[in-house]
């Protein structure tokens, strides 16, 4: 399988809300996928450690609270993989005194116990180690332009306040070649998740691949990937040919706008023997 590796170039994004004196001055690697931006070193080394520790702790607390529940698991009706996924709704007290209600999936897109844990937040979005992640993301020209253009295209109000979403993905350490660190299947993010997708990588490196959706009988693109095979062209047994692979290192951000967000599929590649990794996936309308 041929996968073209990214070249590292030096095109610079300067967030509008930050001066050149900001400690974060991310550079963007070029890609062949329109609308895809790789922002290297988006947060500082000390911020990465603080955010990683806070994210792992919050994921662990959500897992504990979900385990305490006497309610049966709820079946998700809107998610983005070809499998039946169940979750528990839990309330988590945050360091700032607020409470975040979230949906916690103990084994998302996996039958492996202790595998990929996913926690989805809307409304109240936690911070991680005091790092101003949303503020910095919100200052990016590319994000602001995508929110404006997508709102116009979908006839949404241009004047509404931004509404953020967050998906916290916790990928525990793999157990060698026989039980690799889990990935995330081919999917396109749900429209409800935001006009753009922003993936902050924390901890171990993570490899993502991008490909085109196989043609359906109708030619229509649908929202996400769901476990009912009639919903989407990509089902078990279908093949998506990777067009590009991108490796994110600790503190990098991957920003999906335009065709990268709305047309292409992407996945997280499993990693034999991979160490613990977190991805914070932000979306906004």
Tab-separated table of C-alpha atoms in Angstrom:
chain	number	residue	atom	x	y	z
A	1	UNK	CA	0.000	0.000	0.000
A	2	UNK	CA	1.494	3.265	-1.128
A	3	UNK	CA	1.228	6.143	1.314
A	4	UNK	CA	2.842	9.464	0.534
A	5	UNK	CA	4.565	11.018	3.527
A	6	UNK	CA	4.152	14.682	4.328
A	7	UNK	CA	6.855	17.156	3.534
A	8	UNK	CA	7.539	19.650	6.329
A	9	UNK	CA	7.414	23.222	5.101
A	10	UNK	CA	7.414	26.530	6.911
A	11	UNK	CA	4.082	28.217	6.198
A	12	UNK	CA	3.110	30.012	9.413
A	13	UNK	CA	-0.345	30.544	10.930
A	14	UNK	CA	-0.474	33.572	13.250
A	15	UNK	CA	-3.703	33.510	15.328
A	16	UNK	CA	-5.533	36.828	15.230
A	17	UNK	CA	-5.892	37.033	18.999
A	18	UNK	CA	-2.197	36.413	19.675
A	19	UNK	CA	0.781	38.614	18.910
A	20	UNK	CA	4.071	37.388	17.508
A	21	UNK	CA	5.321	37.376	21.106
A	22	UNK	CA	2.978	34.483	21.940
A	23	UNK	CA	4.829	31.325	23.104
A	24	UNK	CA	2.817	29.429	20.506
A	25	UNK	CA	3.720	30.215	16.909
A	26	UNK	CA	2.703	27.025	15.072
A	27	UNK	CA	3.981	26.160	11.601
A	28	UNK	CA	1.859	24.200	9.161
A	29	UNK	CA	3.098	21.270	7.089
A	30	UNK	CA	1.743	21.129	3.535
A	31	UNK	CA	-0.563	18.276	2.501
A	32	UNK	CA	-2.167	17.036	-0.709
A	33	UNK	CA	-5.653	17.098	0.885
A	34	UNK	CA	-7.451	20.418	0.302
A	35	UNK	CA	-8.385	22.140	3.541
A	36	UNK	CA	-6.076	20.041	5.732
A	37	UNK	CA	-3.561	21.852	7.948
A	38	UNK	CA	-0.945	20.327	10.267
A	39	UNK	CA	0.003	22.791	13.012
A	40	UNK	CA	3.191	21.582	14.680
A	41	UNK	CA	3.963	22.385	18.345
A	42	UNK	CA	0.629	24.102	18.900
A	43	UNK	CA	1.121	24.076	22.681
A	44	UNK	CA	4.313	24.185	24.725
A	45	UNK	CA	6.096	21.195	26.231
A	46	UNK	CA	4.924	21.954	29.771
A	47	UNK	CA	1.360	22.541	28.568
A	48	UNK	CA	1.362	19.173	26.773
A	49	UNK	CA	2.243	17.326	29.974
A	50	UNK	CA	-0.387	19.180	31.994
A	51	UNK	CA	-3.098	18.668	29.363
A	52	UNK	CA	-2.233	14.977	28.912
A	53	UNK	CA	-2.342	14.235	32.645
A	54	UNK	CA	-5.627	16.106	33.057
A	55	UNK	CA	-7.220	14.345	30.069
A	56	UNK	CA	-6.202	10.861	31.251
A	57	UNK	CA	-7.529	11.652	34.728
A	58	UNK	CA	-10.860	12.938	33.382
A	59	UNK	CA	-11.271	9.890	31.138
A	60	UNK	CA	-10.585	7.681	34.148
A	61	UNK	CA	-13.164	9.505	36.250
A	62	UNK	CA	-15.764	9.122	33.502
A	63	UNK	CA	-15.008	5.386	33.362
A	64	UNK	CA	-15.466	5.070	37.134
A	65	UNK	CA	-18.748	7.007	37.121
A	66	UNK	CA	-20.082	4.969	34.201
A	67	UNK	CA	-19.235	1.783	36.096
A	68	UNK	CA	-21.250	2.950	39.116
A	69	UNK	CA	-24.425	3.454	37.109
A	70	UNK	CA	-27.312	1.063	37.617
A	71	UNK	CA	-28.907	2.153	34.364
A	72	UNK	CA	-28.579	-0.059	31.290
A	73	UNK	CA	-26.234	1.246	28.627
A	74	UNK	CA	-27.890	3.496	26.056
A	75	UNK	CA	-27.462	2.704	22.362
A	76	UNK	CA	-26.030	5.593	20.380
A	77	UNK	CA	-28.187	6.736	17.462
A	78	UNK	CA	-25.636	9.187	16.045
A	79	UNK	CA	-22.020	8.132	15.873
A	80	UNK	CA	-19.461	7.600	13.158
A	81	UNK	CA	-18.389	3.943	12.960
A	82	UNK	CA	-19.882	0.761	11.512
A	83	UNK	CA	-20.638	-0.892	14.838
A	84	UNK	CA	-23.346	-0.744	17.463
A	85	UNK	CA	-22.052	1.547	20.208
A	86	UNK	CA	-23.340	1.918	23.776
A	87	UNK	CA	-22.672	4.618	26.352
A	88	UNK	CA	-23.485	5.880	29.822
A	89	UNK	CA	-24.462	9.485	30.474
A	90	UNK	CA	-22.404	10.764	33.413
A	91	UNK	CA	-21.936	14.067	35.241
A	92	UNK	CA	-18.390	15.124	36.073
A	93	UNK	CA	-17.455	17.885	38.518
A	94	UNK	CA	-14.785	20.125	36.978
A	95	UNK	CA	-11.967	22.001	38.673
A	96	UNK	CA	-13.670	25.354	38.025
A	97	UNK	CA	-16.766	24.303	39.998
A	98	UNK	CA	-18.930	23.590	36.955
A	99	UNK	CA	-20.443	20.224	36.120
A	100	UNK	CA	-20.097	18.690	32.659
A	101	UNK	CA	-22.658	16.135	31.503
A	102	UNK	CA	-21.077	13.812	28.961
A	103	UNK	CA	-21.582	10.527	27.121
A	104	UNK	CA	-18.928	7.933	27.968
A	105	UNK	CA	-18.154	4.926	25.756
A	106	UNK	CA	-15.960	2.405	27.590
A	107	UNK	CA	-14.930	0.448	24.482
A	108	UNK	CA	-15.623	2.542	21.416
A	109	UNK	CA	-15.471	0.734	18.071
A	110	UNK	CA	-13.717	-2.179	19.764
A	111	UNK	CA	-14.513	-5.485	21.441
A	112	UNK	CA	-11.268	-5.277	23.450
A	113	UNK	CA	-11.805	-4.657	27.154
A	114	UNK	CA	-9.760	-1.710	28.347
A	115	UNK	CA	-9.485	-0.458	24.782
A	116	UNK	CA	-10.338	2.894	23.212
A	117	UNK	CA	-12.359	5.046	25.620
A	118	UNK	CA	-14.363	7.951	24.191
A	119	UNK	CA	-16.061	10.732	26.153
A	120	UNK	CA	-18.247	13.266	24.332
A	121	UNK	CA	-18.951	16.722	25.750
A	122	UNK	CA	-21.384	19.386	24.613
A	123	UNK	CA	-22.507	22.485	26.474
A	124	UNK	CA	-19.928	22.655	29.265
A	125	UNK	CA	-16.471	21.919	27.840
A	126	UNK	CA	-13.680	21.080	30.310
A	127	UNK	CA	-10.244	22.609	30.140
A	128	UNK	CA	-7.135	20.517	30.590
A	129	UNK	CA	-4.411	21.639	32.933
A	130	UNK	CA	-5.400	25.280	32.542
A	131	UNK	CA	-4.262	25.344	28.890
A	132	UNK	CA	-6.266	27.824	26.768
A	133	UNK	CA	-6.853	25.411	23.899
A	134	UNK	CA	-10.230	26.649	22.620
A	135	UNK	CA	-9.163	30.280	22.738
A	136	UNK	CA	-6.118	29.567	20.586
A	137	UNK	CA	-8.020	27.398	18.148
A	138	UNK	CA	-10.766	30.004	17.888
A	139	UNK	CA	-8.218	32.635	16.862
A	140	UNK	CA	-7.132	30.756	13.727
A	141	UNK	CA	-8.113	32.428	10.452
A	142	UNK	CA	-8.860	29.092	8.791
A	143	UNK	CA	-11.330	28.078	11.493
A	144	UNK	CA	-13.112	31.423	11.507
A	145	UNK	CA	-13.460	31.317	7.719
A	146	UNK	CA	-14.803	27.743	7.771
A	147	UNK	CA	-17.414	28.492	10.424
A	148	UNK	CA	-18.605	31.511	8.433
A	149	UNK	CA	-18.719	29.711	5.073
A	150	UNK	CA	-20.354	26.544	6.446
A	151	UNK	CA	-23.004	28.547	8.280
A	152	UNK	CA	-23.802	30.376	5.044
A	153	UNK	CA	-23.863	27.168	2.990
A	154	UNK	CA	-26.218	25.439	5.439
A	155	UNK	CA	-28.372	28.566	5.969
A	156	UNK	CA	-27.399	28.942	9.613
A	157	UNK	CA	-27.321	32.270	11.386
A	158	UNK	CA	-24.049	34.124	10.975
A	159	UNK	CA	-24.521	35.962	14.287
A	160	UNK	CA	-25.032	33.098	16.732
A	161	UNK	CA	-22.442	32.560	19.435
A	162	UNK	CA	-20.033	29.733	18.722
A	163	UNK	CA	-21.096	26.395	20.210
A	164	UNK	CA	-18.225	24.018	20.952
A	165	UNK	CA	-18.123	20.214	21.093
A	166	UNK	CA	-15.328	18.024	22.430
A	167	UNK	CA	-14.509	14.354	21.994
A	168	UNK	CA	-11.911	13.023	24.441
A	169	UNK	CA	-10.267	9.887	23.049
A	170	UNK	CA	-8.036	7.846	25.366
A	171	UNK	CA	-5.969	5.108	23.709
A	172	UNK	CA	-4.213	2.946	26.345
A	173	UNK	CA	-0.802	1.405	25.700
A	174	UNK	CA	-0.823	-1.584	23.341
A	175	UNK	CA	0.485	-5.005	24.339
A	176	UNK	CA	2.873	-5.657	21.470
A	177	UNK	CA	2.092	-6.929	17.966
A	178	UNK	CA	-0.633	-9.295	19.185
A	179	UNK	CA	-2.664	-6.527	20.858
A	180	UNK	CA	-1.661	-3.180	19.291
A	181	UNK	CA	-2.744	0.212	20.561
A	182	UNK	CA	-6.157	0.630	19.017
A	183	UNK	CA	-6.957	2.993	16.179
A	184	UNK	CA	-10.210	4.501	14.945
A	185	UNK	CA	-11.994	3.193	11.799
A	186	UNK	CA	-12.591	5.139	8.605
A	187	UNK	CA	-15.192	7.846	9.147
A	188	UNK	CA	-16.306	11.365	8.413
A	189	UNK	CA	-17.190	13.474	11.441
A	190	UNK	CA	-20.886	14.102	11.996
A	191	UNK	CA	-22.233	17.464	10.837
A	192	UNK	CA	-23.445	18.116	14.395
A	193	UNK	CA	-19.843	17.983	15.642
A	194	UNK	CA	-18.887	21.254	13.995
A	195	UNK	CA	-18.014	23.176	10.845
A	196	UNK	CA	-14.366	22.168	11.252
A	197	UNK	CA	-12.513	19.415	13.095
A	198	UNK	CA	-9.462	20.157	15.269
A	199	UNK	CA	-7.439	17.252	16.661
A	200	UNK	CA	-4.902	17.973	19.411
A	201	UNK	CA	-2.503	15.037	19.824
A	202	UNK	CA	-1.093	14.370	23.298
A	203	UNK	CA	1.336	11.722	24.512
A	204	UNK	CA	2.524	9.172	21.968
A	205	UNK	CA	2.585	9.849	18.232
A	206	UNK	CA	-0.571	9.100	16.279
A	207	UNK	CA	-0.808	8.285	12.567
A	208	UNK	CA	-3.907	9.312	10.625
A	209	UNK	CA	-4.761	8.401	7.038
A	210	UNK	CA	-7.050	10.182	4.588
A	211	UNK	CA	-8.925	8.609	1.689
A	212	UNK	CA	-11.927	9.052	-0.568
A	213	UNK	CA	-15.314	7.546	0.183
A	214	UNK	CA	-16.200	4.579	-2.083
A	215	UNK	CA	-18.971	5.453	-4.501
A	216	UNK	CA	-22.481	4.563	-3.327
A	217	UNK	CA	-25.322	3.504	-5.613
A	218	UNK	CA	-26.928	6.936	-5.303
A	219	UNK	CA	-23.723	8.942	-5.291
A	220	UNK	CA	-24.819	10.692	-2.091
A	221	UNK	CA	-22.513	11.333	0.858
A	222	UNK	CA	-24.004	10.726	4.273
A	223	UNK	CA	-23.288	12.017	7.727
A	224	UNK	CA	-20.606	10.019	9.533
A	225	UNK	CA	-20.355	6.231	9.549
A	226	UNK	CA	-22.940	4.206	11.405
A	227	UNK	CA	-23.357	0.532	12.200
A	228	UNK	CA	-26.298	0.075	9.818
A	229	UNK	CA	-24.660	-0.740	6.496
A	230	UNK	CA	-27.481	0.902	4.537
A	231	UNK	CA	-26.471	4.295	5.945
A	232	UNK	CA	-23.089	4.607	4.326
A	233	UNK	CA	-20.970	3.362	1.431
A	234	UNK	CA	-18.167	2.256	3.761
A	235	UNK	CA	-19.135	-1.024	5.438
A	236	UNK	CA	-17.196	-4.064	6.596
A	237	UNK	CA	-15.327	-5.455	3.622
A	238	UNK	CA	-15.196	-2.198	1.666
A	239	UNK	CA	-11.742	-0.814	1.022
A	240	UNK	CA	-10.665	2.783	1.381
A	241	UNK	CA	-7.340	3.460	-0.317
A	242	UNK	CA	-5.215	5.820	1.801
A	243	UNK	CA	-4.136	8.880	-0.152
A	244	UNK	CA	-2.037	10.438	2.579
A	245	UNK	CA	-0.688	9.528	5.999
A	246	UNK	CA	0.089	12.159	8.620
A	247	UNK	CA	1.921	11.474	11.867
A	248	UNK	CA	1.037	13.818	14.711
A	249	UNK	CA	3.545	14.207	17.526
A	250	UNK	CA	2.922	15.416	21.062
A	251	UNK	CA	1.374	18.911	20.979
A	252	UNK	CA	0.504	18.978	17.259
A	253	UNK	CA	-2.925	19.997	15.951
A	254	UNK	CA	-4.607	18.716	12.806
A	255	UNK	CA	-7.196	21.161	11.431
A	256	UNK	CA	-9.788	19.885	8.943
A	257	UNK	CA	-11.649	22.484	6.882
A	258	UNK	CA	-13.281	22.510	3.442
A	259	UNK	CA	-12.969	19.228	1.506
A	260	UNK	CA	-10.808	17.639	4.229
A	261	UNK	CA	-13.700	18.116	6.644
A	262	UNK	CA	-16.702	17.548	4.401
A	263	UNK	CA	-15.616	15.155	1.639
A	264	UNK	CA	-12.668	12.964	2.634
A	265	UNK	CA	-12.687	10.108	5.139
A	266	UNK	CA	-10.012	9.672	7.787
A	267	UNK	CA	-8.944	7.079	10.312
A	268	UNK	CA	-6.464	6.584	13.157
A	269	UNK	CA	-4.032	3.781	12.330
A	270	UNK	CA	-3.519	1.015	14.957
A	271	UNK	CA	0.007	0.966	16.368
A	272	UNK	CA	1.734	-2.295	17.411
A	273	UNK	CA	3.228	-1.762	20.854
A	274	UNK	CA	2.163	1.888	20.837
A	275	UNK	CA	2.299	3.759	24.127
A	276	UNK	CA	-0.529	5.732	25.721
A	277	UNK	CA	-2.095	8.443	23.565
A	278	UNK	CA	-4.841	11.032	23.955
A	279	UNK	CA	-6.553	13.032	21.250
A	280	UNK	CA	-8.781	15.990	22.041
A	281	UNK	CA	-11.090	16.513	19.075
A	282	UNK	CA	-12.804	19.906	19.015
A	283	UNK	CA	-15.611	21.072	16.800
A	284	UNK	CA	-17.568	24.321	16.711
A	285	UNK	CA	-20.612	25.841	15.047
